[in-house]
mmCIF file of C-alpha atoms in Angstrom:
data_model
loop_
_atom_site.group_PDB
_atom_site.id
_atom_site.type_symbol
_atom_site.label_atom_id
_atom_site.label_comp_id
_atom_site.label_asym_id
_atom_site.label_seq_id
_atom_site.Cartn_x
_atom_site.Cartn_y
_atom_site.Cartn_z
ATOM 1 C CA MET A 1 69.019 99.548 -45.324
ATOM 2 C CA ARG A 2 71.674 99.448 -48.018
ATOM 3 C CA VAL A 3 74.086 96.933 -49.475
ATOM 4 C CA LEU A 4 77.626 97.690 -48.357
ATOM 5 C CA PRO A 5 80.031 98.554 -51.148
ATOM 6 C CA ILE A 6 83.020 96.242 -51.317
ATOM 7 C CA HIS A 7 85.372 98.872 -49.833
ATOM 8 C CA GLU A 8 83.179 99.133 -46.684
ATOM 9 C CA ILE A 9 83.073 95.400 -45.952
ATOM 10 C CA PRO A 10 85.429 94.630 -43.078
ATOM 11 C CA ARG A 11 87.709 91.818 -44.193
ATOM 12 C CA LEU A 12 91.165 90.551 -43.467
ATOM 13 C CA SER A 13 94.033 91.024 -45.851
ATOM 14 C CA PRO A 14 95.412 87.746 -47.259
ATOM 15 C CA GLU A 15 98.418 88.122 -44.942
ATOM 16 C CA ALA A 16 96.255 88.695 -41.857
ATOM 17 C CA TYR A 17 94.019 85.786 -42.875
ATOM 18 C CA ARG A 18 96.992 83.407 -43.139
ATOM 19 C CA GLU A 19 98.044 84.394 -39.603
ATOM 20 C CA SER A 20 94.527 84.214 -38.122
ATOM 21 C CA GLU A 21 93.275 81.337 -36.003
ATOM 22 C CA LYS A 22 91.574 78.646 -38.064
ATOM 23 C CA LEU A 23 88.724 76.333 -37.215
ATOM 24 C CA PRO A 24 90.202 72.830 -36.687
ATOM 25 C CA VAL A 25 88.515 71.356 -39.754
ATOM 26 C CA LEU A 26 90.125 69.746 -42.779
ATOM 27 C CA LEU A 27 87.783 69.494 -45.768
ATOM 28 C CA VAL A 28 88.652 66.336 -47.732
ATOM 29 C CA LEU A 29 87.392 66.398 -51.321
ATOM 30 C CA ASP A 30 87.182 62.809 -52.555
ATOM 31 C CA ASN A 31 87.206 62.585 -56.361
ATOM 32 C CA ILE A 32 85.212 65.759 -57.027
ATOM 33 C CA ARG A 33 84.803 65.843 -60.796
ATOM 34 C CA SER A 34 83.873 69.520 -61.171
ATOM 35 C CA ALA A 35 86.727 72.004 -60.821
ATOM 36 C CA ALA A 36 84.074 74.697 -60.261
ATOM 37 C CA ASN A 37 82.832 72.757 -57.217
ATOM 38 C CA VAL A 38 86.408 72.507 -55.908
ATOM 39 C CA GLY A 39 86.798 76.271 -56.346
ATOM 40 C CA SER A 40 83.521 76.916 -54.528
ATOM 41 C CA CYS A 41 84.725 74.726 -51.661
ATOM 42 C CA PHE A 42 87.904 76.828 -51.458
ATOM 43 C CA ARG A 43 85.804 79.969 -51.211
ATOM 44 C CA THR A 44 83.616 78.449 -48.509
ATOM 45 C CA ALA A 45 86.689 77.213 -46.617
ATOM 46 C CA ASP A 46 88.022 80.774 -46.649
ATOM 47 C CA ALA A 47 84.681 82.193 -45.487
ATOM 48 C CA PHE A 48 84.609 79.924 -42.424
ATOM 49 C CA ALA A 49 88.403 80.126 -41.882
ATOM 50 C CA ILE A 50 88.921 76.382 -41.682
ATOM 51 C CA ALA A 51 92.353 74.771 -41.371
ATOM 52 C CA GLY A 52 92.545 73.555 -44.960
ATOM 53 C CA ILE A 53 91.539 71.300 -47.815
ATOM 54 C CA ALA A 54 92.862 67.919 -48.955
ATOM 55 C CA LEU A 55 92.309 67.045 -52.624
ATOM 56 C CA VAL A 56 92.022 63.339 -53.431
ATOM 57 C CA GLY A 57 91.998 61.379 -56.702
ATOM 58 C CA ILE A 58 90.547 63.142 -59.730
ATOM 59 C CA SER A 59 89.736 66.320 -57.784
ATOM 60 C CA ALA A 60 91.199 69.230 -59.741
ATOM 61 C CA LYS A 61 94.048 71.109 -58.123
ATOM 62 C CA PRO A 62 95.019 74.771 -58.276
ATOM 63 C CA PRO A 63 95.871 76.584 -60.469
ATOM 64 C CA HIS A 64 93.153 74.983 -62.612
ATOM 65 C CA ARG A 65 91.284 77.749 -64.477
ATOM 66 C CA GLU A 66 87.798 76.756 -63.236
ATOM 67 C CA ILE A 67 88.996 76.554 -59.627
ATOM 68 C CA LEU A 68 90.504 80.035 -59.837
ATOM 69 C CA ARG A 69 87.330 81.415 -61.443
ATOM 70 C CA THR A 70 85.040 80.249 -58.644
ATOM 71 C CA ALA A 71 87.490 80.495 -55.714
ATOM 72 C CA LEU A 72 87.978 84.252 -56.250
ATOM 73 C CA GLY A 73 91.459 84.196 -54.693
ATOM 74 C CA ALA A 74 90.765 81.690 -51.910
ATOM 75 C CA THR A 75 93.407 79.330 -53.312
ATOM 76 C CA GLU A 76 95.925 81.931 -52.136
ATOM 77 C CA THR A 77 94.592 82.001 -48.568
ATOM 78 C CA VAL A 78 93.350 78.479 -47.825
ATOM 79 C CA SER A 79 96.014 75.900 -47.094
ATOM 80 C CA TRP A 80 95.656 72.815 -49.299
ATOM 81 C CA GLN A 81 97.346 69.519 -50.001
ATOM 82 C CA SER A 82 97.040 66.673 -52.474
ATOM 83 C CA TRP A 83 96.755 63.109 -51.178
ATOM 84 C CA GLU A 84 98.198 60.153 -53.042
ATOM 85 C CA HIS A 85 97.921 57.473 -50.332
ATOM 86 C CA LEU A 86 94.505 57.666 -48.762
ATOM 87 C CA THR A 87 94.935 55.125 -45.969
ATOM 88 C CA SER A 88 98.223 56.497 -44.678
ATOM 89 C CA GLU A 89 96.944 60.098 -44.749
ATOM 90 C CA VAL A 90 93.800 59.204 -42.802
ATOM 91 C CA GLN A 91 95.890 57.238 -40.296
ATOM 92 C CA LYS A 92 98.116 60.300 -39.788
ATOM 93 C CA LEU A 93 95.017 62.357 -39.035
ATOM 94 C CA LYS A 94 93.717 59.744 -36.591
ATOM 95 C CA ASP A 95 97.125 59.721 -34.877
ATOM 96 C CA GLN A 96 96.776 63.501 -34.476
ATOM 97 C CA GLY A 97 93.371 63.098 -32.807
ATOM 98 C CA TYR A 98 91.146 63.941 -35.758
ATOM 99 C CA ARG A 99 87.570 62.741 -35.856
ATOM 100 C CA ILE A 100 87.088 61.405 -39.398
ATOM 101 C CA LEU A 101 83.562 62.060 -40.681
ATOM 102 C CA ALA A 102 81.911 61.502 -44.047
ATOM 103 C CA LEU A 103 79.164 63.797 -45.250
ATOM 104 C CA GLU A 104 77.006 61.048 -46.689
ATOM 105 C CA ILE A 105 73.622 59.364 -46.642
ATOM 106 C CA ALA A 106 74.732 56.212 -44.875
ATOM 107 C CA GLU A 107 73.477 53.625 -42.441
ATOM 108 C CA GLY A 108 73.852 55.027 -38.928
ATOM 109 C CA ALA A 109 74.607 58.583 -40.093
ATOM 110 C CA THR A 110 73.948 61.378 -37.615
ATOM 111 C CA PRO A 111 71.403 63.935 -38.847
ATOM 112 C CA LEU A 112 73.071 67.347 -38.922
ATOM 113 C CA PRO A 113 70.713 68.858 -36.301
ATOM 114 C CA ASP A 114 71.851 66.114 -33.876
ATOM 115 C CA PHE A 115 75.572 66.459 -34.635
ATOM 116 C CA LYS A 116 77.767 67.811 -31.850
ATOM 117 C CA ALA A 117 81.226 69.162 -32.635
ATOM 118 C CA VAL A 118 83.648 68.522 -29.790
ATOM 119 C CA PRO A 119 85.764 71.532 -28.806
ATOM 120 C CA ASP A 120 89.489 70.861 -29.166
ATOM 121 C CA GLN A 121 88.909 67.785 -31.357
ATOM 122 C CA PRO A 122 89.809 68.475 -34.974
ATOM 123 C CA ILE A 123 87.521 67.162 -37.711
ATOM 124 C CA ALA A 124 88.350 65.778 -41.135
ATOM 125 C CA LEU A 125 85.130 66.144 -43.136
ATOM 126 C CA ILE A 126 85.032 64.006 -46.282
ATOM 127 C CA LEU A 127 82.832 65.038 -49.199
ATOM 128 C CA GLY A 128 82.462 62.597 -52.061
ATOM 129 C CA ASN A 129 82.046 62.510 -55.799
ATOM 130 C CA GLU A 130 78.982 64.271 -57.176
ATOM 131 C CA VAL A 131 77.532 61.003 -58.540
ATOM 132 C CA THR A 132 78.939 58.132 -56.483
ATOM 133 C CA GLY A 133 79.455 59.848 -53.120
ATOM 134 C CA VAL A 134 82.229 59.123 -50.638
ATOM 135 C CA SER A 135 84.340 56.189 -51.831
ATOM 136 C CA GLU A 136 84.109 52.828 -50.088
ATOM 137 C CA ALA A 137 87.823 53.144 -49.269
ATOM 138 C CA PHE A 138 87.063 56.263 -47.202
ATOM 139 C CA MET A 139 83.860 54.841 -45.709
ATOM 140 C CA GLU A 140 85.872 51.971 -44.236
ATOM 141 C CA LEU A 141 88.099 54.479 -42.401
ATOM 142 C CA VAL A 142 85.572 56.960 -40.994
ATOM 143 C CA ASP A 143 84.535 57.347 -37.370
ATOM 144 C CA GLY A 144 81.028 58.293 -38.445
ATOM 145 C CA ALA A 145 78.895 60.135 -40.971
ATOM 146 C CA ILE A 146 76.796 63.278 -40.992
ATOM 147 C CA GLU A 147 73.642 63.493 -43.080
ATOM 148 C CA ILE A 148 71.834 66.704 -44.032
ATOM 149 C CA PRO A 149 68.064 66.137 -43.688
ATOM 150 C CA GLN A 150 66.305 66.704 -47.000
ATOM 151 C CA PHE A 151 62.639 66.870 -47.832
ATOM 152 C CA GLY A 152 62.408 66.776 -51.626
ATOM 153 C CA THR A 153 62.866 64.037 -54.192
ATOM 154 C CA LYS A 154 66.556 64.366 -55.126
ATOM 155 C CA HIS A 155 68.256 63.430 -51.836
ATOM 156 C CA SER A 156 71.374 65.307 -52.761
ATOM 157 C CA PHE A 157 72.855 68.779 -52.692
ATOM 158 C CA ASN A 158 75.547 70.177 -54.913
ATOM 159 C CA VAL A 159 78.788 69.222 -53.127
ATOM 160 C CA SER A 160 79.805 72.839 -52.555
ATOM 161 C CA VAL A 161 76.358 73.680 -51.148
ATOM 162 C CA ALA A 162 76.569 70.671 -48.813
ATOM 163 C CA ALA A 163 80.021 71.834 -47.684
ATOM 164 C CA GLY A 164 78.605 75.269 -46.882
ATOM 165 C CA ILE A 165 75.697 73.887 -44.884
ATOM 166 C CA VAL A 166 77.833 71.607 -42.711
ATOM 167 C CA LEU A 167 80.733 74.046 -42.288
ATOM 168 C CA TRP A 168 78.247 76.698 -41.173
ATOM 169 C CA GLU A 169 76.911 74.371 -38.476
ATOM 170 C CA ILE A 170 80.376 73.306 -37.297
ATOM 171 C CA SER A 171 81.484 76.951 -37.250
ATOM 172 C CA ARG A 172 78.352 77.968 -35.346
ATOM 173 C CA GLN A 173 79.008 75.322 -32.715
ATOM 174 C CA LEU A 174 82.743 75.920 -32.301
ATOM 175 C CA ARG A 175 82.764 79.720 -32.418
#
C-alpha cells in the first residue's frame, strides 16, 4: 500500500466542482470567533460538496488571511453568503422547505446515530460559537437539534470537527 501523490488523486477542477451537484445542505456559522475554524468549515464543505455556507455575526468572512490559510482554496469553490438579518433569512429558508437544525447539546436533541436525513428536503445546519454555542435567537427558530454523543469530560468538539462529523453522516445518508 502507498500514499497517492497529489497528482494521482482524482479530483474535480474548481470549474467542474462549481457545476457539480451539491448536497442540499447549508452550513450556518453563528458567531464563530476563530477565522481558522471558519476556513476549516469551508474545506469540509468542499469535501462533502454541500450547497454552501452562511456566515453570521462576528464570523470572519473571506478573504480573511486565516480563513484562506486553512480553507486551502475552498473559498473559491464553496458558495457563501453573509447574513445581516437572522430572522428574515431563516424564514426565507423555511419558505423554501428547509429543515432548520442546530448542532447543539439541547433539551430534546436527536442523537446523531438516530438522526434521519430526508431525501429531497434541504437542511440548514447551524453551528454556534465555540464558547456559548448556538445563539438563543437561532434556537427559537430551529425545527430541531442534533447532538453528537460524547463519552469524555469536555462535552464539546472543535466546531470544525463537529461540522465534519455531522456532514459525513448527512452525506452518507443522502448519497
